[in-house]
Tab-separated table of C-alpha atoms in Angstrom:
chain	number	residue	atom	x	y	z
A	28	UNK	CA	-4.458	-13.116	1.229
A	29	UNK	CA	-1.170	-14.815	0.068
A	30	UNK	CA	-1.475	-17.510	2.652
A	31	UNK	CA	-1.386	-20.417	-0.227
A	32	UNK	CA	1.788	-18.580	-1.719
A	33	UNK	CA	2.864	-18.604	2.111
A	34	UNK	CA	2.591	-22.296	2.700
A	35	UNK	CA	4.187	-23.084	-0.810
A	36	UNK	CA	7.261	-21.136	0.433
A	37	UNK	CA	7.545	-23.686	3.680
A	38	UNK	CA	7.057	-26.617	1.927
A	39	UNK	CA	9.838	-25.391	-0.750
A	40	UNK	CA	11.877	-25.141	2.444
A	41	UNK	CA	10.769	-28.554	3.560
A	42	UNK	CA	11.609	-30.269	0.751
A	43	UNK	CA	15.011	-29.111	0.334
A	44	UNK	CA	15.811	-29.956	3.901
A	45	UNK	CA	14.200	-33.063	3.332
A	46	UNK	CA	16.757	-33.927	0.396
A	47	UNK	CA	19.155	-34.363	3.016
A	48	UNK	CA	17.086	-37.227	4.965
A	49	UNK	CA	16.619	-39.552	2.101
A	50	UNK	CA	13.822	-42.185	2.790
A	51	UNK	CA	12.230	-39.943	5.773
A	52	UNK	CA	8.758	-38.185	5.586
A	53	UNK	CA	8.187	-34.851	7.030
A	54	UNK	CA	5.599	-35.564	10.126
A	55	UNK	CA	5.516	-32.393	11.390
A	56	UNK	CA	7.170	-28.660	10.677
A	57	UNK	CA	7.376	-26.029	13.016
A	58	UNK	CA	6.933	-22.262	11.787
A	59	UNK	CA	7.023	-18.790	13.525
A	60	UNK	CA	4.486	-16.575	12.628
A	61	UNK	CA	4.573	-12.656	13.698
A	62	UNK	CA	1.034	-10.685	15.101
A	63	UNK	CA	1.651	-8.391	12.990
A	64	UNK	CA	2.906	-10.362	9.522
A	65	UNK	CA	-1.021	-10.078	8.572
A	66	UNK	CA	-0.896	-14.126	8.114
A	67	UNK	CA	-4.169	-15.501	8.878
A	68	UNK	CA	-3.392	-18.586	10.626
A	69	UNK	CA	-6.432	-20.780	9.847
A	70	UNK	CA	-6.195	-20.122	6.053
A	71	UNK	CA	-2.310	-21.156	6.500
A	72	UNK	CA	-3.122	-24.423	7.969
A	73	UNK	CA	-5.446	-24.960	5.225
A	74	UNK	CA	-3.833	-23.986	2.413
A	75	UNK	CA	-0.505	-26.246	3.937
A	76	UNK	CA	-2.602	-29.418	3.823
A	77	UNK	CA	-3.417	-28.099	0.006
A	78	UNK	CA	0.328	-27.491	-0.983
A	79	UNK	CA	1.773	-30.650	0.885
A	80	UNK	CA	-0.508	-33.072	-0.664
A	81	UNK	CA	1.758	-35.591	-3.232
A	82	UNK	CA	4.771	-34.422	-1.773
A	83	UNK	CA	7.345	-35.467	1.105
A	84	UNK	CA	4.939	-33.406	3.669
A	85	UNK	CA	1.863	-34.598	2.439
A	86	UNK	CA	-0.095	-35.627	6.430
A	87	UNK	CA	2.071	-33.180	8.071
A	88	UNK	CA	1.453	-31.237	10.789
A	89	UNK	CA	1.678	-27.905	10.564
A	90	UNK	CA	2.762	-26.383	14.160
A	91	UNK	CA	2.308	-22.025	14.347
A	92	UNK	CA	3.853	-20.176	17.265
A	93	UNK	CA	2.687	-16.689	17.184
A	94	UNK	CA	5.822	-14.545	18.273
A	95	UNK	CA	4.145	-11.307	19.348
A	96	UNK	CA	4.860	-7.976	18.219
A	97	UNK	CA	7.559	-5.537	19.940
A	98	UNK	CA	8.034	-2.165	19.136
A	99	UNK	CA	10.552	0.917	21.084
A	100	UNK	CA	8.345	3.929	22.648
A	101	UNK	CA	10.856	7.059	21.882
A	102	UNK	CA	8.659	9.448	24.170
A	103	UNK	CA	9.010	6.497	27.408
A	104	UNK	CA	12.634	4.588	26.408
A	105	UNK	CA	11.190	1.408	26.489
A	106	UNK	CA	10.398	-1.696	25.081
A	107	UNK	CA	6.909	-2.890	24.726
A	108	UNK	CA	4.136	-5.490	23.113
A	109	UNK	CA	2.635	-4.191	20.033
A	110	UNK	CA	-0.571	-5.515	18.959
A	111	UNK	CA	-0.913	-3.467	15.690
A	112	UNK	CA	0.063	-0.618	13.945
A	113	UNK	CA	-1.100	2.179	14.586
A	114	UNK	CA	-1.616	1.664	18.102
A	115	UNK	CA	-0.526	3.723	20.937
A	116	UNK	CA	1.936	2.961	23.923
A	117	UNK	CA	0.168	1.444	26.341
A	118	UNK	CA	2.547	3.592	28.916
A	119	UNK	CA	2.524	6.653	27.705
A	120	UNK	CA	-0.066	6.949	24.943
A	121	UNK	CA	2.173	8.673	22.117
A	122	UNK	CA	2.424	7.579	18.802
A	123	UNK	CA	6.126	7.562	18.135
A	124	UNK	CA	7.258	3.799	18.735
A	125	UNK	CA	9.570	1.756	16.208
A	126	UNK	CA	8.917	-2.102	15.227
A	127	UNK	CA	11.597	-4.243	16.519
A	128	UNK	CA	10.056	-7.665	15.518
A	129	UNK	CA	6.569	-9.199	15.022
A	130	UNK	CA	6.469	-9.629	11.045
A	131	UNK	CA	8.604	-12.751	10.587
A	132	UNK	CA	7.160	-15.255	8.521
A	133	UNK	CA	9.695	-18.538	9.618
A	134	UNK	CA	10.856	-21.799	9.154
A	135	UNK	CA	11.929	-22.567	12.825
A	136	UNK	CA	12.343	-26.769	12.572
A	137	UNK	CA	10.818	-30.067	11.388
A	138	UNK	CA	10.271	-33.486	12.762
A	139	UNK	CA	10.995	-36.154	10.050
A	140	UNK	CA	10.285	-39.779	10.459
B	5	UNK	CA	13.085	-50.719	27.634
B	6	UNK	CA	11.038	-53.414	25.580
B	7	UNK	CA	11.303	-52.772	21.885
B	8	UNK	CA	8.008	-53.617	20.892
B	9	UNK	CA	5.970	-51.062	23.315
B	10	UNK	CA	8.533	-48.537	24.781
B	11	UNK	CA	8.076	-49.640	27.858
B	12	UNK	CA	10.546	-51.052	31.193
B	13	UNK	CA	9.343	-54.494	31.129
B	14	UNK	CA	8.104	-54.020	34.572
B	15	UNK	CA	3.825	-54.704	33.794
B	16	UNK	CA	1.855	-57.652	34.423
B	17	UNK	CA	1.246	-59.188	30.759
B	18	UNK	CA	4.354	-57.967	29.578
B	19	UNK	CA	5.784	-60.929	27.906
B	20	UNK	CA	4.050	-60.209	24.548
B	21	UNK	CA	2.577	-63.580	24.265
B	22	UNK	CA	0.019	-63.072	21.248
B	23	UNK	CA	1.172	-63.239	17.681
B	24	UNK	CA	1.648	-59.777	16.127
B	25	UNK	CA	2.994	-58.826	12.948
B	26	UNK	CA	5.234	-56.623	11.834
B	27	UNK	CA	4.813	-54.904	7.979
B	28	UNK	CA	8.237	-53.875	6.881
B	29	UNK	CA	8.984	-50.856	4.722
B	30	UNK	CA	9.205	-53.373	1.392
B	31	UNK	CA	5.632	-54.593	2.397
B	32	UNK	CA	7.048	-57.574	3.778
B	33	UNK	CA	4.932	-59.021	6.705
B	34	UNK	CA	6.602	-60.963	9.459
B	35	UNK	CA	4.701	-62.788	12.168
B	36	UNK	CA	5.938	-63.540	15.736
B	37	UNK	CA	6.061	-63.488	19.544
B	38	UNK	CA	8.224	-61.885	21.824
B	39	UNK	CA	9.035	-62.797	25.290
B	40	UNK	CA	12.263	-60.492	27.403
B	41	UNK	CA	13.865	-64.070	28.287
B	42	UNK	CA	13.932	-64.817	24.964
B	43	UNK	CA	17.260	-64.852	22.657
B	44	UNK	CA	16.944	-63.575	19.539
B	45	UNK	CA	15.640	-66.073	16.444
B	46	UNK	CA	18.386	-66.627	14.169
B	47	UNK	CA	16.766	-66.105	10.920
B	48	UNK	CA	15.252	-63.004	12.146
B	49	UNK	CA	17.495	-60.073	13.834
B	50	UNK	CA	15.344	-57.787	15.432
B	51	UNK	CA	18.148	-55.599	16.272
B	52	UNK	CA	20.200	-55.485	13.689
B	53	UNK	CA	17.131	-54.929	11.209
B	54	UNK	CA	17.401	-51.438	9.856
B	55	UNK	CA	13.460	-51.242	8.958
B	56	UNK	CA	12.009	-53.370	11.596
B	57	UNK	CA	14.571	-51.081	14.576
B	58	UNK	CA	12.710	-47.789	12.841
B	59	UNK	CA	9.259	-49.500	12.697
B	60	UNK	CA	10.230	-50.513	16.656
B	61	UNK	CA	11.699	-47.247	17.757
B	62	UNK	CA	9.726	-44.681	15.714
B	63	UNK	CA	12.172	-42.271	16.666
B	64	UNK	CA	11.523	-38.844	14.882
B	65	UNK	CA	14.589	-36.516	14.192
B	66	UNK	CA	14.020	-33.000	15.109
B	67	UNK	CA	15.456	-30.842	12.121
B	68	UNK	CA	16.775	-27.440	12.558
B	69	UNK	CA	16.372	-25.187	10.436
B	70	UNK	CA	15.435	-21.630	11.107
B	71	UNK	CA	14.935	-19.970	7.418
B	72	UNK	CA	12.726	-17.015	6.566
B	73	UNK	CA	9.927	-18.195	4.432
B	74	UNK	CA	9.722	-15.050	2.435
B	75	UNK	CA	13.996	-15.451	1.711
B	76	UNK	CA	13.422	-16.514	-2.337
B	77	UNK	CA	11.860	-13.284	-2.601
B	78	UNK	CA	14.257	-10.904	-0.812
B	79	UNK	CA	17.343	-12.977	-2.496
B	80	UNK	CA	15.719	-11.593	-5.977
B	81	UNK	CA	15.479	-8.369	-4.527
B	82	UNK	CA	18.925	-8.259	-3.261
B	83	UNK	CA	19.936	-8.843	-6.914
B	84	UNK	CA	17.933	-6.261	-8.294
B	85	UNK	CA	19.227	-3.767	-5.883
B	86	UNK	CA	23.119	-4.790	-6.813
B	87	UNK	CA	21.776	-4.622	-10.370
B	88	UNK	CA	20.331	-0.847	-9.731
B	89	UNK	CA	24.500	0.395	-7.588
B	90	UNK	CA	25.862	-0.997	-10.548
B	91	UNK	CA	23.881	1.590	-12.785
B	92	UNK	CA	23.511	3.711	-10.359
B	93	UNK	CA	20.155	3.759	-10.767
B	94	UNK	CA	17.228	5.387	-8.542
B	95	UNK	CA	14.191	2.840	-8.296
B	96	UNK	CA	11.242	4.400	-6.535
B	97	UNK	CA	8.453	1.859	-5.976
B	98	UNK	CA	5.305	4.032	-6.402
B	99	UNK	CA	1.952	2.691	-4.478
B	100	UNK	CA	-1.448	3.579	-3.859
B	101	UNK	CA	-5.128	2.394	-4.290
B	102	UNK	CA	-6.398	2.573	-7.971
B	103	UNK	CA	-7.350	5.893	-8.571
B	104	UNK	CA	-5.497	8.282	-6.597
B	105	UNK	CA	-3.877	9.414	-9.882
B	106	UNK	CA	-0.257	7.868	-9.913
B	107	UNK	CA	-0.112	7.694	-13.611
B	108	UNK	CA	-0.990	11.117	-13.851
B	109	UNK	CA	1.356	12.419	-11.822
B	110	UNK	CA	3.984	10.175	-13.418
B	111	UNK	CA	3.388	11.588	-16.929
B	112	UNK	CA	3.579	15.146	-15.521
B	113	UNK	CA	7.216	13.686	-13.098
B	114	UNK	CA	8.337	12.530	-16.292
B	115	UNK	CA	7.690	15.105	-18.557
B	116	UNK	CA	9.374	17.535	-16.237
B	117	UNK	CA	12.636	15.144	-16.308
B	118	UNK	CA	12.570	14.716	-20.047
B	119	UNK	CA	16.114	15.852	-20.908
B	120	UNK	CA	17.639	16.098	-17.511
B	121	UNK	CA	17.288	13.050	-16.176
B	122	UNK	CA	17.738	9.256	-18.324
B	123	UNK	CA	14.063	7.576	-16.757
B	124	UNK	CA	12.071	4.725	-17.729
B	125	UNK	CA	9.062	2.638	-16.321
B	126	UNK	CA	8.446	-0.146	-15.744
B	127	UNK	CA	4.380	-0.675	-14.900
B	128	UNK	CA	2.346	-3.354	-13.711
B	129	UNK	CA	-1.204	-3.822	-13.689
B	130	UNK	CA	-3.722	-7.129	-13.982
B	131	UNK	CA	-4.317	-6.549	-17.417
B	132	UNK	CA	-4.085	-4.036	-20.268
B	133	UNK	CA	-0.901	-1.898	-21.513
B	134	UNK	CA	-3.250	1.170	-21.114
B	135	UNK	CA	-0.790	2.532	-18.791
B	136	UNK	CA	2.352	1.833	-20.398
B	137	UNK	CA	0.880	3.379	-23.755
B	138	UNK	CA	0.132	6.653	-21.769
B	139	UNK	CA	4.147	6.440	-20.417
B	140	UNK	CA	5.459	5.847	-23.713
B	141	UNK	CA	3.331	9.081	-25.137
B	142	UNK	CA	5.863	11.172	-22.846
B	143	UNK	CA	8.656	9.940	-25.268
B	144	UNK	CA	9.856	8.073	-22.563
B	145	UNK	CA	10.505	3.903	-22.435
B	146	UNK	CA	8.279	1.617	-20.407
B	147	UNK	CA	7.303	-1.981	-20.278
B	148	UNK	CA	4.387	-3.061	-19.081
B	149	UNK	CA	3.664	-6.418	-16.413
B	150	UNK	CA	0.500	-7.777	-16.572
B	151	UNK	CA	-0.312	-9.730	-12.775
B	152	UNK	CA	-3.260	-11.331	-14.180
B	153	UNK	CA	-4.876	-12.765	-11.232
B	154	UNK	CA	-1.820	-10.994	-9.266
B	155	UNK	CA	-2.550	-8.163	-6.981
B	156	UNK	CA	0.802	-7.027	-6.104
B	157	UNK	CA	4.427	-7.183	-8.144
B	158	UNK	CA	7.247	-9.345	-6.671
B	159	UNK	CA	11.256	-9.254	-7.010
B	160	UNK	CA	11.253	-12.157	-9.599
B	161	UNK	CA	8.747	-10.339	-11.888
B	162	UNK	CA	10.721	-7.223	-11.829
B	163	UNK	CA	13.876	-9.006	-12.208
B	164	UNK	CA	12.361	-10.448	-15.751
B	165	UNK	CA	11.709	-7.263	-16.957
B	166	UNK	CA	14.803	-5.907	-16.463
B	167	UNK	CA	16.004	-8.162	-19.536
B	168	UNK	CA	13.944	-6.261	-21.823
B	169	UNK	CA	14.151	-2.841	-20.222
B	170	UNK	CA	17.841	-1.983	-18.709
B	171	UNK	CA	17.727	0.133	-16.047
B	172	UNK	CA	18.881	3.601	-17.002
B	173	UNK	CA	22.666	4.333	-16.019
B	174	UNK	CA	22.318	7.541	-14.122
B	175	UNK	CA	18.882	7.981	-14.209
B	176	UNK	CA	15.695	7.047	-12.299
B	177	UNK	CA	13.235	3.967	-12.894
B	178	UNK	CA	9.945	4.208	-11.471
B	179	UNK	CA	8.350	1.358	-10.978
B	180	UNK	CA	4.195	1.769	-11.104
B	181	UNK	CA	3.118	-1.078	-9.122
B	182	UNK	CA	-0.523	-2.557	-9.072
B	183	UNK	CA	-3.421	-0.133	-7.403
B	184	UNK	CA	-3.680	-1.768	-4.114
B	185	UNK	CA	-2.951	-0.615	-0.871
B	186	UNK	CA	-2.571	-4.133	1.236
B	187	UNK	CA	-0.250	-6.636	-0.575
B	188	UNK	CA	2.274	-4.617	-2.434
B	189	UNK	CA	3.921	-3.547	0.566
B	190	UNK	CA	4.940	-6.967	1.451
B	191	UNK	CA	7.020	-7.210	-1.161
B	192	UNK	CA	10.626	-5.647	-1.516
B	193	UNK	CA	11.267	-5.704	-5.299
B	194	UNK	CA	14.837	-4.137	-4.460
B	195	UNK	CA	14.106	-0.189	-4.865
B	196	UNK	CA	15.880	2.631	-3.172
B	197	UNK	CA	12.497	4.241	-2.239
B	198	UNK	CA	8.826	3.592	-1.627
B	199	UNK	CA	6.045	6.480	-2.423
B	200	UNK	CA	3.034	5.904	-1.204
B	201	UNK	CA	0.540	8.602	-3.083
B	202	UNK	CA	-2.758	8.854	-1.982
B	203	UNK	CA	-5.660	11.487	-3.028
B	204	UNK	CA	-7.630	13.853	-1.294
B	205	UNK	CA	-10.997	12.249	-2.494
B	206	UNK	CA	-9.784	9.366	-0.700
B	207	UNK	CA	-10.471	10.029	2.965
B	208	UNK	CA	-8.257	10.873	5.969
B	209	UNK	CA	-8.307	7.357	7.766
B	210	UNK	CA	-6.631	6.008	4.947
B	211	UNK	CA	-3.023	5.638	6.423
B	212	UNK	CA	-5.015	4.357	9.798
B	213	UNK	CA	-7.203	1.586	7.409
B	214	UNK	CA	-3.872	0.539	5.589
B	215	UNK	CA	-1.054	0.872	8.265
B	216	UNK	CA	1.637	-1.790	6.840
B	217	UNK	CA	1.462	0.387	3.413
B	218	UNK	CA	1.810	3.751	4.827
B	219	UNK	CA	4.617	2.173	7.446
B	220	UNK	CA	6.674	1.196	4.326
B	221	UNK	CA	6.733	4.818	2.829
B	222	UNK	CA	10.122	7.118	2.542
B	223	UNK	CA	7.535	9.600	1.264
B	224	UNK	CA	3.935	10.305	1.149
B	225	UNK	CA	2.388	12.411	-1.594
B	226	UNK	CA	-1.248	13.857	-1.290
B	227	UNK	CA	-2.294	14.635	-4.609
B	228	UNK	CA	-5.816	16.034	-6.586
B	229	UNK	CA	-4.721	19.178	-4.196
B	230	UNK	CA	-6.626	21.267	-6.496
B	231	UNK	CA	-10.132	19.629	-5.571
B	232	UNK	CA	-9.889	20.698	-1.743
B	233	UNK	CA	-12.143	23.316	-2.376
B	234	UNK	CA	-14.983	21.028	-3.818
B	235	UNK	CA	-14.336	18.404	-0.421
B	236	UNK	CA	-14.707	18.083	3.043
B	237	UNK	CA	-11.408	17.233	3.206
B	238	UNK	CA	-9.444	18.021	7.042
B	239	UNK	CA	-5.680	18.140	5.905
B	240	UNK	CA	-4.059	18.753	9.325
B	241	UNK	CA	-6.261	15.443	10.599
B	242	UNK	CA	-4.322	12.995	7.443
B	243	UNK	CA	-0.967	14.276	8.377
B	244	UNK	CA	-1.884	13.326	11.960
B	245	UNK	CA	-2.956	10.185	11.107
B	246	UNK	CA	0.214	9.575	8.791
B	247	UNK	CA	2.420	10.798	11.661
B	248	UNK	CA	0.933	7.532	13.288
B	249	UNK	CA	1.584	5.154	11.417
B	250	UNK	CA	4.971	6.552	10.247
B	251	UNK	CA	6.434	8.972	12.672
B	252	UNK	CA	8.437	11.747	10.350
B	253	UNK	CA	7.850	10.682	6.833
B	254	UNK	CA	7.838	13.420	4.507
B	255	UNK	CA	4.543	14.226	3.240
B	256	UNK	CA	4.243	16.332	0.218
B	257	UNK	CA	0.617	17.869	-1.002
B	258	UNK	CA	0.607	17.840	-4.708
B	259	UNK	CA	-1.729	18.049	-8.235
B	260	UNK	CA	-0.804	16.235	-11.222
B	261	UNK	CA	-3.391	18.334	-12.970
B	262	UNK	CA	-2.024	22.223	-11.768
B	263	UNK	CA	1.425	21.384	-11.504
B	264	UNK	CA	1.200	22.487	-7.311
B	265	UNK	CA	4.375	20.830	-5.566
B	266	UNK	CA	5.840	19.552	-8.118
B	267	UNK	CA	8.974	21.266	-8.090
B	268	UNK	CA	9.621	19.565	-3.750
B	269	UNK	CA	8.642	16.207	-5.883
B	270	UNK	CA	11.233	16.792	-8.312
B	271	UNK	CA	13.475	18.359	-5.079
B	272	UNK	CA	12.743	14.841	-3.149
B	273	UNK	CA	14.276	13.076	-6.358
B	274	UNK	CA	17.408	14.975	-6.504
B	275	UNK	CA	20.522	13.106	-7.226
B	276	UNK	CA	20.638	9.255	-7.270
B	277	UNK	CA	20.956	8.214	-3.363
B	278	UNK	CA	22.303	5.160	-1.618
B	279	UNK	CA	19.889	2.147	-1.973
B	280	UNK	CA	17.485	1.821	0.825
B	281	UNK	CA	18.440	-0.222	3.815
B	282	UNK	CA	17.097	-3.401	4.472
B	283	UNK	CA	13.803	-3.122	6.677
């Protein structure tokens, strides 16, 4: 839904690293994207090549790594991979698990050339 | 390694005996051959060429940089919330679908305060003060954000409004965010608490359809209580399905219409409380 918003935010965050490589163009960036950040990866890459376009990243590639989600099950004391919310432990069936990561929306690196 | 191909020298054919050109970064086009026995031309240092070593080498630089993408947003927030211990103000984020009767049950919260409490709103909508108007009709101050094409309200908008409306020392801000159930919950706009209300005409799956909303809330309130009669409506299967999604929220079952559970609203807004922890 906000994906274009999304991809404005990394190339803001692009650009300012860029400052510091005067002369270089971005050729590709690298970005982690959490299963359960509700990102919709296809629109992202789309809406990059939109946002980049005129600007230091413009022909960039955009790289996603999809970190997956990992939540604590109270009821079993452990960790485990969340697909969604609202989901139950895949151990133990109970409802009553914490999110430890899988919603980070991330810069990681970028290649410049 | 041969500068011109990256590789050891060690192929048949190596020796680079056509012409090739080089374009250098100021368009500049230079013509040549190369040959590994060969010393370098003197009008022409290959090696010593910034340009022509980067065209050669097209060595890319790896940049670190690890920075969450969503960090403008929760910097404004940050500010709002210092803003908010500095007044010592209680901001309560209120969310729902359109509908499910927040601005109701706001008038009726803030009637109810009127004279104990300093409040003020600030609401947001895509377009029309309708809401704001029906605020101000309780006597008390609100300013009204219109999105436009917006679905949700952000840190920076709410930061903008605080110029014209200061938050009240003391007192409690609500902050009437757009009817939508997906994207506001993304956003932290730096309040202490999130209420998610939703109504009983409204269906039970709800918190299951919408998880990341109902995951956000400090507190859940169930309002148009005083239409369960006239619906279909299985209570005990919503608070399952909240318990879910959010594992011990409070859930409160309320009418902005009767006045039912008001009073364990007005109990859940007590005194001002420490700001929310980061999520």
């Amino acid at each position: 839904m906000h994906e274009l918003g999304i991809a404005q935010g990394i190339l803001d965050i692009a650009v300012e690293h860029a400052r510091r490589e005067p002369g270089r163009q971005v050729r590709s960036i690298q970005v982690a994207i959490g299963a359960l950040s509700c990102v919709d990866t296809q629109a992202l890459a789309f809406g990059w090549e939109a946002v980049a376009r005129g600007s230091v990243a413009e022909g960039s590639r955009l790289e996603i790594e999809r970190k997956p989600g990992r939540g604590f099950c109270v009821p079993c004391g452990q960790e485990l991979e969340v697909r969604e919310l609202g989901a139950p432990c895949l151990q133990c069936g109970h409802y009553q698990w914490l999110l430890i990561s899988g919603d980070e929306l991330k810069v990681l690196s970028m290649e410049v050339l | 390694m041969c500068g011109v191909c990256g590789c050891d020298g060690q192929e048949a054919n190596h020796e680079h005996e056509q012409e090739h050109e080089h374009v250098l970064a100021d368009g500049q086009v230079l013509r040549h051959r190369h040959g590994h026995d060969h010393g370098h031309d003197h009008g022409h240092h290959h090696h010593e060429d910034h340009h022509h070593e980067d065209h050669h080498q097209g060595q890319a630089t790896l940049v670190r940089i690890e920075q969450d993408i969503l960090a403008k947003n929760s910097a404004i927030a940050a500010r709002n919330r210092a803003r908010f211990a500095r007044t010592r103000t209680l901001v309560v984020n209120l969310m729902s679908s359109p509908g499910s009767g927040k601005t109701t049950l706001l008038c009726r919260t803030l009637e109810a305060l009127r004279g104990h409490r300093p409040v003020a709103v600030i609401e947001g909508d895509q377009s029309t003060s309708l809401d704001a108007d029906r605020i101000r009709a309780t006597g008390t101050a609100a300013l009204q954000l219109n999105t436009g094409r917006g679905c949700h309200l952000d840190a920076a908008m709410v930061e903008r409004a605080l110029s014209e409306l200061p938050p009240p020392t003391e007192g409690v801000l609500f902050i009437e965010n757009v009817g939508n159930l997906v994207c506001p919950a993304g956003f932290d706009l730096g309040e202490a608490r999130r209420v998610v209300v939703l109504s009983v005409t409204e269906g039970e799956d709800k918190p299951l359809k919408y998880p990341h909303m109902f995951a956000s809330a400090d507190l859940v309130l169930v309002n148009k209580a005083d239409l369960l009669p006239h619906l279909r409506f299985d209570l005990q299967q919503l608070y399952a399905n909240i318990a879910r999604i959010r594992p011990g929220v409070p859930v409160l079952l309320v009418s902005a219409t009767t006045g039912a559970g008001l009073e364990q609203w007005l109990g859940w807004l007590g005194p001002p409380s420490e700001p929310r922890a980061q999520a």
